[in-house]
């Protein structure tokens, strides 16, 4: 029964839950008053589907004090306290209810002390909320919106938890479900999750407590993946061993950012971190490794061979990698201030100011952002999803670093015009020149969900709710019944066209140019087998 998922019934033993089902009456109502303030309580009601509005009489008028929806209940307060109804509850649209008579309800509650405590706690919270709502007529709507948001957030938290594996080193957040084709932890994915979890942990939503615990366990696992010299690589197994096949120089920035977000969220929630020195030392070692190995002092930028893109179109000085490191410096600065250890990161603070200025200038050309400077300094003007980097790495923090501008809006218009998939909708990562041996097309070109979601987030940020919702509706159109989304979409025809070019029919072994291109992307310690 779907009632088993309702929190008040979740922990009942099977025998008592069967008793609930036997005594429950199912109702389907439209535009009806269910109970009135001042009447005797005759039943307990639970909403299976729909909505109920709760009113209280105040200053000679009915005041809306709450809006209840799926999984919520009402009528318990008068039954538990043996008093008359303290509110009127109305249905204004088709709503399915579960009704349990007062006698049956009290008989069930008397048999389970845990259920009694939970109901009493809810009743006490509602009394306080109703008083607030009487003083502020907007509280009912705000409360409903927060509950709906909390419910939606919990759906995503649940999916994330399904992708994680608890280990003695922390929570290994896999790229997808355990047992799949990619049983790996990618620091970049974990950094995206930490962005969400840190923001949620700092919010007034009840799910913030769960988010904080999850963030802490993800950070602990990433901490255990770090090499002694400060390095983080592309991906890791659940035992924290390095399983990377690409260099992907942005991952050190992501590793540091995850640890910083965890420590900053803990400070905001006044949580003591027993291993604080271990985390601070890891942040320091990560920063030192990146500066020593990737930073080019002569031009004040970080160099990469691969990062968000696996192929050779990445090599050089990219907007994605450099904004990832700009975020790292910003978080380190916030961390130093929050914990009073600014002197510990004086080198980072000294480097950051000039670096930020360089990044802002170098990647702004031709009236918009550019995706990279090639190794020889040539400007790469091709469209790329990474033009969203200034927004993605500049938001989601306590301090807002991103400023919308004509320059950035031109960049958004450019990638929207050039990368929007005309058949499937959503954004491709870059233009799929499939004959180019330096370009990966991932088993058929097509749009990528997470980068399209970044675009929706940008529109929400600038207040264009309509456009943001339009993009999310396209994304949700590809959602499974369970709420799952894939990473990348293509068509059967594109997949078939891509197979010879991807070497799935032996093409790589026959085309030395492609083979050489692929080989340049891998670590030198990995052997090649045709």
Short mmCIF file of N, CA and C in Angstrom, two decimals, residues 420-428 444-448 452 474-475 477-478 488-494:
data_model
loop_
_atom_site.label_atom_id
_atom_site.label_comp_id
_atom_site.label_asym_id
_atom_site.label_seq_id
_atom_site.Cartn_x
_atom_site.Cartn_y
_atom_site.Cartn_z
N UNK A 420 22.21 23.98 -29.50
CA UNK A 420 20.90 23.39 -29.20
C UNK A 420 20.59 22.30 -30.23
N UNK A 421 20.27 21.11 -29.74
CA UNK A 421 19.99 19.98 -30.63
C UNK A 421 18.61 20.14 -31.25
N UNK A 422 18.51 20.28 -32.57
CA UNK A 422 17.21 20.55 -33.20
C UNK A 422 16.25 19.38 -33.16
N UNK A 423 16.77 18.18 -32.96
CA UNK A 423 15.92 16.99 -32.95
C UNK A 423 15.53 16.56 -31.54
N UNK A 424 16.48 16.54 -30.63
CA UNK A 424 16.24 16.04 -29.28
C UNK A 424 16.04 17.14 -28.26
N UNK A 425 16.36 18.38 -28.63
CA UNK A 425 16.32 19.46 -27.66
C UNK A 425 17.56 19.41 -26.77
N UNK A 426 17.74 20.41 -25.95
CA UNK A 426 18.86 20.51 -25.00
C UNK A 426 20.19 20.81 -25.71
N UNK A 427 21.22 21.03 -24.89
CA UNK A 427 22.51 21.48 -25.40
C UNK A 427 23.49 20.33 -25.62
N UNK A 428 24.17 20.34 -26.76
CA UNK A 428 25.31 19.47 -26.96
C UNK A 428 26.52 20.11 -26.27
N UNK A 444 27.78 8.52 -30.55
CA UNK A 444 26.71 9.26 -31.20
C UNK A 444 26.52 10.61 -30.56
N UNK A 445 26.64 11.68 -31.35
CA UNK A 445 26.51 13.01 -30.75
C UNK A 445 25.07 13.25 -30.30
N UNK A 446 24.92 14.16 -29.39
CA UNK A 446 23.60 14.50 -28.87
C UNK A 446 23.73 15.38 -27.65
N UNK A 447 22.61 15.76 -27.06
CA UNK A 447 22.62 16.69 -25.92
C UNK A 447 23.01 16.02 -24.61
N UNK A 448 23.45 16.85 -23.67
CA UNK A 448 23.87 16.41 -22.33
C UNK A 448 22.98 17.08 -21.30
N UNK A 452 22.67 21.22 -19.83
CA UNK A 452 21.42 21.91 -20.13
C UNK A 452 20.78 22.42 -18.84
N UNK A 474 11.74 20.20 -20.74
CA UNK A 474 12.37 19.36 -21.78
C UNK A 474 13.21 18.28 -21.12
N UNK A 475 13.98 18.65 -20.11
CA UNK A 475 14.80 17.67 -19.39
C UNK A 475 13.92 16.60 -18.76
N UNK A 477 11.14 15.60 -19.60
CA UNK A 477 10.50 14.76 -20.60
C UNK A 477 11.26 13.47 -20.86
N UNK A 478 12.54 13.44 -20.50
CA UNK A 478 13.37 12.24 -20.68
C UNK A 478 13.54 11.46 -19.38
N UNK A 488 23.56 11.52 -21.21
CA UNK A 488 23.76 11.90 -22.60
C UNK A 488 22.73 11.20 -23.46
N UNK A 489 22.19 11.90 -24.45
CA UNK A 489 21.18 11.34 -25.35
C UNK A 489 21.70 11.32 -26.78
N UNK A 490 21.29 10.31 -27.53
CA UNK A 490 21.56 10.28 -28.96
C UNK A 490 20.42 9.51 -29.62
N UNK A 491 20.52 9.29 -30.92
CA UNK A 491 19.51 8.52 -31.64
C UNK A 491 20.15 7.25 -32.19
N UNK A 492 19.36 6.23 -32.51
CA UNK A 492 19.94 5.00 -33.09
C UNK A 492 20.75 5.28 -34.35
N UNK A 493 20.26 6.21 -35.17
CA UNK A 493 20.96 6.52 -36.42
C UNK A 493 22.32 7.15 -36.14
N UNK A 494 22.37 8.07 -35.20
CA UNK A 494 23.65 8.71 -34.87
C UNK A 494 24.62 7.69 -34.25
#
